[in-house]
Coordinates of C-alpha atoms and ligand atoms in Angstrom, one line a residue:
X14 CA 90.6 87.0 114.7
X15 CA 93.4 88.8 116.4
X16 CA 94.5 92.5 115.8
X17 CA 91.8 94.6 114.3
X18 CA 94.4 96.4 111.8
X19 CA 94.8 93.4 110.1
X20 CA 91.2 93.4 108.5
X21 CA 91.9 96.6 106.7
X22 CA 95.8 95.7 105.9
X23 CA 97.2 95.7 102.5
X24 CA 100.7 94.6 102.6
X25 CA 104.0 95.5 100.7
X26 CA 106.8 93.0 100.9
X27 CA 110.2 94.4 100.9
X28 CA 113.2 92.5 100.1
X29 CA 115.8 94.9 101.8
X30 CA 118.8 94.2 99.6
X31 CA 117.0 95.4 96.7
X32 CA 114.6 98.3 97.5
X33 CA 116.6 101.7 98.0
X34 CA 120.2 102.3 98.8
X35 CA 120.6 105.3 100.9
X36 CA 124.6 105.2 101.5
X37 CA 125.7 104.4 97.9
X38 CA 127.3 100.9 98.7
X39 CA 125.2 99.2 96.2
X40 CA 122.8 97.5 98.5
X41 CA 119.5 98.4 99.8
X42 CA 119.2 99.4 103.5
X43 CA 116.6 100.3 106.2
X44 CA 117.4 104.5 105.9
X45 CA 116.4 103.6 102.3
X46 CA 113.2 101.9 103.2
X47 CA 112.5 104.9 105.4
X48 CA 113.2 107.2 102.6
X49 CA 110.4 105.3 100.5
X50 CA 107.8 105.1 103.2
X51 CA 105.7 107.8 101.4
X52 CA 105.8 106.0 98.3
X53 CA 104.5 102.8 99.9
X54 CA 101.8 105.0 101.7
X55 CA 100.9 106.4 98.4
X56 CA 100.3 103.1 96.9
X57 CA 97.6 102.7 99.6
X58 CA 99.5 100.0 101.4
X59 CA 99.5 100.3 105.2
X60 CA 101.5 97.6 106.2
X61 CA 105.0 96.2 105.5
X62 CA 106.7 92.7 105.7
X63 CA 110.5 93.0 105.3
X64 CA 112.4 89.8 104.5
X65 CA 115.2 89.1 107.3
X66 CA 117.3 92.0 108.1
X67 CA 119.4 90.5 110.8
X68 CA 123.1 89.6 111.0
X69 CA 123.9 86.6 108.8
X70 CA 126.5 85.2 106.5
X71 CA 123.9 85.4 103.8
X72 CA 124.3 82.1 102.6
X73 CA 120.5 82.2 102.1
X74 CA 119.8 85.8 101.8
X75 CA 119.4 86.3 105.5
X76 CA 117.2 83.2 106.3
X77 CA 120.5 82.0 107.8
X78 CA 120.5 84.0 110.9
X79 CA 123.7 84.7 113.0
X80 CA 122.2 87.1 115.5
X81 CA 118.3 87.4 115.8
X82 CA 118.8 90.5 117.8
X83 CA 121.1 92.4 115.6
X84 CA 120.4 94.1 112.5
X85 CA 122.8 93.2 109.6
X86 CA 125.5 96.0 109.3
X87 CA 124.7 96.3 105.6
X88 CA 121.2 97.3 106.4
X89 CA 122.1 99.9 109.1
X90 CA 121.9 99.7 113.1
X91 CA 118.9 98.4 115.4
X92 CA 118.2 102.0 116.0
X93 CA 117.4 102.5 112.4
X94 CA 115.1 99.4 112.5
X95 CA 113.5 101.2 115.6
X96 CA 113.3 104.4 113.7
X97 CA 111.5 102.5 110.8
X98 CA 108.9 101.0 113.2
X99 CA 108.1 104.8 114.3
X100 CA 108.0 106.5 110.9
X101 CA 105.9 103.6 109.8
X102 CA 103.4 104.1 112.8
X103 CA 103.6 107.9 112.1
X104 CA 101.8 107.0 108.7
X105 CA 99.5 104.4 110.0
X106 CA 101.4 101.6 108.8
X107 CA 102.5 98.2 110.6
X108 CA 105.7 96.4 110.2
X109 CA 106.2 92.5 110.3
X110 CA 109.8 91.3 110.7
X111 CA 110.7 88.0 109.2
X112 CA 111.1 85.3 112.0
X113 CA 113.1 82.4 111.0
X114 CA 112.4 79.9 113.9
X115 CA 113.2 76.5 112.2
X116 CA 117.1 76.9 111.9
X117 CA 120.0 79.3 112.4
X118 CA 123.1 79.9 110.4
X119 CA 125.8 77.3 111.1
X120 CA 127.6 80.5 112.2
X121 CA 125.3 81.2 115.0
X122 CA 127.0 81.2 118.4
X123 CA 124.4 78.7 119.6
X124 CA 125.4 76.4 116.9
X125 CA 129.2 77.0 117.4
X126 CA 128.8 75.9 121.1
X127 CA 126.5 73.2 120.1
X128 CA 129.4 71.5 117.9
X129 CA 131.8 71.5 120.5
X130 CA 133.0 68.1 122.0
X131 CA 132.6 69.3 125.5
X132 CA 128.9 69.2 126.6
X133 CA 127.6 72.8 127.3
X134 CA 124.3 74.6 127.5
X135 CA 123.9 74.7 123.8
X136 CA 124.5 70.9 123.1
X137 CA 120.8 70.1 122.5
X138 CA 119.8 73.5 120.9
X139 CA 120.1 71.7 117.6
X140 CA 119.2 68.1 116.5
X141 CA 122.3 65.9 116.6
X142 CA 122.6 62.2 116.3
X143 CA 125.0 60.7 119.0
X144 CA 127.8 59.6 116.6
X145 CA 129.0 60.7 113.4
X146 CA 129.4 57.5 111.5
X147 CA 126.0 56.1 111.3
X148 CA 122.5 56.2 112.8
X149 CA 121.1 59.1 110.5
X150 CA 117.4 58.8 109.8
X151 CA 117.1 59.5 106.0
X152 CA 117.0 63.1 106.5
X153 CA 119.8 65.4 105.3
X154 CA 122.3 65.4 107.9
X155 CA 125.9 66.5 108.0
X156 CA 128.8 64.8 109.5
X157 CA 132.4 65.4 109.4
X158 CA 132.7 69.0 110.1
X159 CA 132.7 69.4 113.9
X160 CA 134.6 68.4 116.8
X161 CA 131.7 66.9 118.1
X162 CA 131.0 63.4 117.3
X163 CA 127.5 63.4 115.7
X164 CA 125.8 64.6 112.7
X165 CA 123.5 67.5 112.9
X166 CA 120.1 67.7 110.9
X167 CA 119.5 70.3 108.4
X168 CA 116.2 72.3 107.9
X169 CA 117.0 73.8 104.4
X170 CA 120.3 74.5 103.1
X171 CA 123.6 72.9 104.1
X172 CA 124.1 76.3 106.2
X173 CA 120.9 76.0 108.1
X174 CA 121.0 73.6 110.9
X175 CA 117.7 72.4 112.5
X176 CA 117.0 73.7 115.9
X177 CA 115.6 71.3 118.3
X178 CA 112.0 71.4 119.1
X179 CA 111.9 67.7 119.7
X180 CA 110.4 64.7 117.9
X181 CA 106.8 63.8 118.1
X182 CA 107.7 60.4 118.9
X183 CA 111.1 59.9 119.8
X184 CA 112.7 56.5 119.0
X185 CA 116.3 56.8 119.2
X186 CA 118.0 57.9 122.4
X187 CA 119.4 61.1 120.8
X188 CA 115.9 62.5 119.8
X189 CA 114.3 64.6 122.3
X190 CA 110.7 64.6 123.1
X191 CA 108.9 67.9 122.5
X192 CA 108.3 68.6 126.2
X193 CA 112.1 67.9 127.0
X194 CA 113.9 70.6 128.8
X195 CA 116.1 71.0 125.8
X196 CA 113.1 71.7 123.5
X197 CA 111.6 73.8 125.8
X198 CA 114.6 75.9 126.0
X199 CA 114.5 76.4 122.3
X200 CA 110.9 77.5 122.2
X201 CA 111.8 79.8 125.0
X202 CA 114.8 81.3 123.0
X203 CA 112.6 81.9 120.2
X204 CA 109.8 83.6 122.3
X205 CA 112.5 85.8 123.8
X206 CA 113.6 86.9 120.4
X207 CA 109.9 87.7 119.5
X208 CA 109.5 89.8 122.6
X209 CA 112.8 91.7 122.1
X210 CA 111.6 93.2 118.7
X211 CA 107.9 93.6 119.9
X212 CA 109.1 95.5 122.8
X213 CA 110.9 97.9 120.4
X214 CA 107.8 98.6 118.2
X215 CA 107.5 95.8 115.6
X216 CA 104.0 94.8 114.9
X217 CA 104.7 90.9 114.5
X218 CA 106.1 88.4 112.6
X219 CA 105.9 86.5 109.0
X220 CA 107.2 83.1 110.2
X221 CA 109.3 81.2 107.8
X222 CA 108.8 77.7 107.3
X223 CA 106.4 77.7 110.1
X224 CA 105.4 74.1 109.9
X225 CA 109.0 72.8 110.1
X226 CA 109.6 72.6 113.8
X227 CA 108.6 69.3 115.4
X228 CA 110.4 66.2 113.6
X229 CA 108.5 63.2 112.4
X230 CA 105.3 65.3 113.2
X231 CA 102.0 63.6 112.3
X232 CA 99.9 64.5 109.3
X233 CA 98.0 66.9 111.4
X234 CA 101.4 68.7 112.4
X235 CA 100.1 68.5 116.1
X236 CA 103.3 68.8 117.6
X237 CA 104.3 72.0 115.6
X238 CA 100.7 73.5 116.0
X239 CA 101.0 73.0 120.1
X240 CA 104.4 75.2 119.9
X241 CA 102.4 78.0 118.0
X242 CA 99.3 77.7 120.2
X243 CA 101.7 78.7 123.0
X244 CA 103.2 81.7 121.2
X245 CA 99.8 82.9 120.3
X246 CA 98.9 82.5 124.1
X247 CA 101.8 84.8 125.0
X248 CA 100.9 87.3 122.1
X249 CA 97.1 87.5 123.2
X250 CA 98.2 88.0 126.7
X251 CA 101.1 90.6 126.3
X252 CA 101.0 91.8 122.6
X253 CA 97.3 91.6 121.3
X254 CA 97.9 93.9 118.6
X255 CA 100.8 92.0 117.3
X256 CA 100.1 89.7 114.0
X257 CA 101.4 86.3 113.1
X258 CA 101.3 85.3 109.4
X259 CA 102.8 82.0 108.4
X260 CA 104.5 80.3 105.7
X261 CA 102.7 77.2 105.6
X262 CA 100.1 77.3 102.9
X263 CA 97.8 74.9 104.7
X264 CA 95.2 77.4 106.5
X265 CA 93.3 74.2 108.0
X266 CA 96.6 73.6 110.3
X267 CA 98.2 77.1 110.2
X268 CA 95.0 79.0 111.3
X269 CA 92.7 76.5 112.6
X270 CA 94.9 74.5 114.7
X271 CA 98.5 76.4 115.1
X272 CA 96.5 79.8 115.7
X273 CA 98.2 82.1 112.8
X274 CA 96.3 85.0 112.1
X275 CA 96.9 84.6 108.5
X276 CA 98.5 81.9 106.1
X277 CA 99.9 82.4 102.9
X278 CA 98.5 81.0 99.7
X279 CA 101.6 80.1 97.9
X280 CA 102.7 79.2 94.6
X281 CA 102.8 75.4 94.7
X282 CA 102.4 73.4 91.5
X283 CA 98.9 72.8 90.6
X284 CA 97.2 74.4 93.8
X285 CA 94.5 76.9 93.2
X286 CA 96.7 79.9 93.3
X287 CA 99.2 78.5 91.1
X288 CA 96.4 77.9 88.6
X289 CA 95.6 81.7 88.3
X290 CA 99.0 83.0 87.5
X291 CA 101.8 80.5 86.9
X292 CA 100.2 77.3 85.5
X293 CA 103.2 76.9 83.1
X294 CA 104.7 73.8 84.7
X295 CA 101.7 71.8 83.4
X296 CA 101.8 69.1 80.6
X297 CA 100.2 70.8 77.3
X298 CA 101.1 74.4 78.0
X299 CA 100.3 77.5 80.3
X300 CA 96.5 77.3 81.1
X301 CA 97.0 80.0 83.6
X302 CA 93.6 81.5 84.3
X303 CA 94.6 85.2 83.9
X304 CA 96.4 84.3 80.5
X305 CA 93.9 85.7 77.9
X306 CA 92.5 82.8 76.0
X307 CA 94.9 80.1 77.4
X308 CA 92.2 77.8 78.2
X309 CA 92.3 78.2 81.9
X310 CA 89.3 77.7 84.2
X311 CA 88.2 79.4 87.5
X312 CA 87.0 76.0 88.5
X313 CA 90.3 74.6 89.2
X314 CA 91.1 77.6 91.5
X315 CA 87.8 77.2 93.3
X316 CA 88.1 73.4 93.9
X317 CA 91.3 74.1 96.0
X318 CA 90.5 77.5 97.3
X319 CA 86.8 77.1 98.6
X320 CA 87.3 74.2 101.1
X321 CA 90.3 76.0 102.4
X322 CA 88.3 79.2 102.6
X323 CA 85.3 77.7 104.4
X324 CA 87.4 76.0 106.8
X325 CA 89.3 79.1 108.1
X326 CA 87.1 81.9 107.3
X327 CA 86.0 82.5 110.9
X328 CA 89.4 81.9 112.3
X329 CA 91.9 83.9 110.4
X330 CA 92.9 85.2 107.0
X331 CA 94.3 83.4 103.6
X332 CA 97.0 85.7 102.1
X333 CA 96.8 86.1 98.5
X334 CA 100.2 87.4 97.2
X335 CA 101.1 89.1 93.8
X336 CA 104.4 87.2 94.1
X337 CA 107.4 86.8 96.6
X338 CA 111.0 86.6 96.9
X339 CA 110.9 82.8 96.3
X340 CA 108.4 82.8 93.3
X341 CA 109.1 83.9 89.7
X342 CA 107.4 87.4 88.9
X343 CA 104.0 87.0 87.3
X344 CA 105.3 89.4 84.6
X345 CA 107.3 86.7 83.3
X346 CA 104.4 85.4 81.4
X347 CA 101.6 87.8 81.8
X348 CA 101.1 91.2 80.0
X349 CA 100.4 94.4 81.9
X350 CA 96.6 94.0 81.0
X351 CA 96.6 90.6 82.2
X352 CA 98.3 91.6 85.4
X353 CA 95.8 94.4 85.9
X354 CA 93.0 91.7 85.9
X355 CA 95.0 89.4 88.2
X356 CA 95.6 92.2 90.6
X357 CA 92.0 93.2 90.5
X358 CA 91.1 89.8 91.7
X359 CA 93.9 89.0 94.4
X360 CA 93.0 92.7 95.7
X361 CA 89.2 92.2 96.3
X362 CA 89.4 88.8 97.7
X363 CA 88.9 88.0 101.5
X364 CA 91.9 87.7 103.6
X365 CA 95.0 89.9 103.8
X366 CA 96.6 90.6 100.5
X367 CA 100.3 91.3 99.9
X368 CA 101.9 92.9 97.0
X369 CA 105.5 92.2 96.3
X370 CA 108.0 95.2 95.6
X371 CA 108.0 96.1 92.2
X372 CA 104.9 93.9 91.1
X373 CA 102.8 97.4 91.2
X374 CA 104.7 98.6 88.0
X375 CA 105.2 95.0 86.5
X376 CA 109.2 94.4 87.1
X377 CA 110.4 91.6 85.2
X378 CA 111.7 88.2 86.2
X379 CA 115.4 88.4 85.2
X380 CA 117.8 85.7 83.9
X381 CA 120.4 86.2 86.8
X382 CA 122.9 84.2 88.1
X383 CA 122.3 83.0 91.5
X384 CA 123.2 85.5 94.6
X385 CA 123.3 84.6 98.2
X386 CA 121.5 81.4 97.5
X387 CA 118.8 82.6 95.6
X388 CA 119.2 80.1 92.6
X389 CA 116.4 80.5 90.3
X390 CA 114.8 82.8 92.6
X391 CA 117.4 85.6 92.0
X392 CA 115.4 86.7 88.8
X393 CA 112.9 87.9 91.2
X394 CA 114.9 89.8 93.7
X395 CA 116.5 92.6 91.2
X396 CA 116.7 96.3 92.3
X397 CA 113.4 98.4 92.4
X398 CA 113.3 100.6 89.2
X399 CA 112.2 103.9 90.6
X400 CA 113.1 106.4 87.7
X401 CA 115.5 107.5 84.8
X402 CA 118.3 108.3 87.0
X403 CA 121.7 106.1 87.3
X404 CA 120.6 102.4 88.3
X405 CA 117.0 103.7 88.3
X406 CA 117.3 105.5 91.3
X407 CA 118.2 102.5 93.4
X408 CA 121.6 103.3 94.2
X409 CA 124.4 105.8 92.9
X410 CA 127.1 103.0 93.3
X411 CA 128.8 101.8 90.2
X412 CA 126.8 99.4 88.2
X413 CA 129.2 96.6 88.6
X414 CA 128.9 97.1 92.4
X415 CA 125.3 96.7 92.8
X416 CA 123.7 93.8 94.8
X417 CA 122.1 92.7 91.9
X418 CA 122.1 94.1 88.2
X419 CA 119.1 96.2 87.2
X420 CA 116.8 95.4 84.4
X421 CA 118.9 96.4 81.2
X422 CA 115.6 96.3 78.9
X423 CA 115.2 99.5 77.0
X424 CA 111.4 99.3 78.0
X425 CA 112.0 98.2 81.7
X426 CA 109.3 99.6 83.6
X427 CA 109.5 102.2 86.5
X428 CA 107.7 104.3 89.0
X429 CA 108.5 107.5 87.4
X430 CA 107.1 106.8 83.9
X431 CA 104.0 104.9 85.4
X432 CA 103.1 107.7 87.7
X433 CA 103.0 110.0 84.9
X434 CA 100.7 107.5 83.0
X435 CA 97.0 107.2 84.0
X436 CA 96.7 104.0 82.1
X437 CA 99.8 102.4 83.6
X438 CA 99.7 99.2 85.7
X439 CA 100.8 101.3 88.9
X440 CA 97.9 103.7 88.5
X441 CA 95.5 100.6 88.4
X442 CA 97.1 99.3 91.5
X443 CA 96.8 102.6 93.3
X444 CA 93.2 102.8 92.4
X445 CA 92.4 99.2 93.4
X446 CA 93.9 99.5 96.7
X447 CA 92.0 102.7 97.3
X448 CA 89.0 100.8 96.2
X449 CA 89.4 98.2 98.7
X450 CA 90.4 100.5 101.4
X451 CA 87.3 102.4 100.6
X452 CA 84.8 99.4 101.1
X453 CA 84.2 97.2 104.0
X454 CA 82.9 94.7 101.5
X455 CA 86.0 94.4 99.8
X456 CA 88.1 94.1 103.0
X457 CA 89.4 90.9 104.9
X458 CA 86.3 89.8 106.8
X459 CA 83.4 90.4 104.2
X460 CA 82.1 86.9 103.0
X461 CA 82.9 85.5 99.6
X462 CA 80.7 83.3 97.5
X463 CA 80.5 82.4 93.9
X464 CA 77.6 83.9 91.9
X465 CA 78.5 82.4 88.3
X466 CA 81.2 80.2 87.3
X467 CA 80.1 79.0 84.2
X468 CA 82.2 80.9 81.8
X469 CA 81.0 79.5 78.3
X470 CA 79.2 82.6 77.6
X471 CA 79.2 84.6 80.8
X472 CA 82.1 86.3 83.1
X473 CA 83.1 84.6 86.4
X474 CA 80.9 86.6 89.1
X475 CA 81.4 86.5 92.7
X476 CA 80.0 88.1 95.6
X477 CA 81.9 90.1 98.6
X478 CA 79.3 91.1 101.0
X479 CA 76.6 93.1 99.3
X480 CA 78.8 93.7 96.2
X481 CA 79.0 91.7 93.1
X482 CA 82.2 91.3 91.0
X483 CA 83.0 90.2 87.7
X484 CA 86.1 89.1 85.9
X485 CA 86.7 88.2 81.9
X486 CA 90.2 87.5 81.2
X487 CA 89.3 85.9 77.7
X488 CA 89.2 88.1 74.5
X489 CA 85.5 87.4 73.9
X490 CA 82.8 89.5 75.1
X491 CA 80.6 87.9 77.9
X492 CA 77.3 88.7 79.2
X493 CA 75.5 88.2 82.5
X494 CA 71.9 88.6 83.1
X495 CA 70.6 88.1 86.6
X496 CA 67.8 90.0 88.7
X497 CA 70.4 90.7 91.5
X498 CA 72.0 92.9 89.1
X499 CA 69.0 95.1 88.9
X500 CA 69.7 97.4 91.8
X501 CA 73.2 97.3 91.2
X502 CA 75.5 100.3 89.6
X503 CA 79.1 100.2 88.4
X504 CA 81.6 101.0 91.2
X505 CA 84.7 100.3 89.4
X506 CA 85.9 98.7 86.2
X507 CA 88.7 97.7 83.8
X508 CA 87.5 97.9 80.2
X509 CA 84.3 99.2 78.7
X510 CA 81.9 97.4 81.1
X511 CA 78.2 98.1 80.7
X512 CA 75.4 97.2 83.1
X513 CA 71.8 97.9 82.0
X514 CA 68.4 96.6 83.2
X515 CA 70.1 93.5 84.9
X516 CA 72.4 92.6 82.2
X517 CA 76.1 92.9 82.5
X518 CA 78.2 93.2 79.3
X519 CA 81.7 92.5 79.8
X520 CA 84.1 93.1 76.7
X521 CA 87.2 91.0 76.4
X522 CA 89.8 91.4 79.4
X523 CA 87.7 93.2 81.7
X524 CA 86.6 93.6 85.4
X525 CA 83.9 95.2 87.1
X526 CA 82.7 95.9 90.5
X527 CA 79.1 96.5 91.3
X528 CA 77.3 97.9 94.2
Ligands
NOJ616 C1 111.4 80.1 102.9 C2 111.9 81.6 102.6 O1 111.0 82.4 101.9 C3 113.3 81.3 101.7 O2 113.4 82.3 100.9 C4 114.2 80.5 102.3 O3 115.2 80.1 101.6 C5 113.8 79.3 103.2 N1 112.5 79.3 103.6 C6 114.7 78.8 104.1 O4 114.7 79.7 105.2

């Protein structure tokens, strides 16, 4: 299954721009993250994922890398990042960097060389057609910007040309095969980047658009999977403690075929994860399961999740997230009580969970103008709200010089207030993470099964190892009578749950763990 530490990991995702500014320039940085490591540890989180922190023109918030081996000056220096690894390790925490293997910035020196008319070492590092005026294959290409006659393929935004890992079945002479020298050179260049950071103490990578490497790949993504299997071989041999987590959201491919240790369960319209928290794009209103009395059903989640879980459970982990930097914060539509129940569920499921910074206090989705290619994602990227000092303690810079504005609402949540309130979302999250870490049955490997999914009058009940868990997101009291409850006592609850003589009584909006 890969590195042992993953099985007990609870991740905290940090968007470095917005976490903590240490030098008063209005933008978060690595020394700021180091200053807040004790806070992250106090949540119970023992692993970090940091969004790209490398040199970049920031047309896509750093997912447009200009130099994979240089920390962006606005975040600090390479020495700062190495110090972050050491400080995290000293606290028993692991750190994943964000690897962007599918594309670079169009300002990357490889691309600049590649765009030259004279052939050179980098001419085939990206995907180019052989002339600028026609012959493009229906995908996004850019032509007319370079001295080289050709059009280059994009992997995402216009500033992000696709690196060349070849085509599964090349059918034009300018398309490389996946085992061509140029495609192999791209793979080697990316492995070199990985080794560079692993050698300095990083514990692995979250991999951006991990499924995007080989072009015209088949439905199984067999070309792309083969590349990652090679990477995994390198890790197993040379860095057996390093973890690989994919942005793929298809564990059958990412875990079972490509060899990732974990794969994110992302918010895709109508998938199981989406039906839990963010079902508001559905016709007829928001039926999110954790919205009280919204008419949601756990069945929709289970239909999507169970086959994925069964398929991948022996090979790796499905990663539930509270949110991420691309997704609207759940507090956009859920109340703090609804969030407590949703997080209780996320933090007691198999696999490796990720908490997005600020979700532990219910930070809101803000209506913000786009920043660095964020567009509608920008509203989930605002500065962390720590305390009642200037800019919520995020930065001492003047408010108009902040990377993004802070939440102006009079009742905006902050860490300081919630630490002082035992009933706050933050206090609940701390208890839930501690609960998970205290019980092997609630961690990554313990098996999951459904005990009751008929919610007409009973709560949803599921098993993890030897523990039974129940959730009732509705406002009605629900009961579950079962002999399996006879030898169980209440280990944890949200709401006034009762279990007596084999009958579990769950008031509206409650959660229970029985062991
Ligand atoms: C996924 C990342 O999470 C997102 O923020 C980015 O814009 C794209 N990949 C392109 O790299």
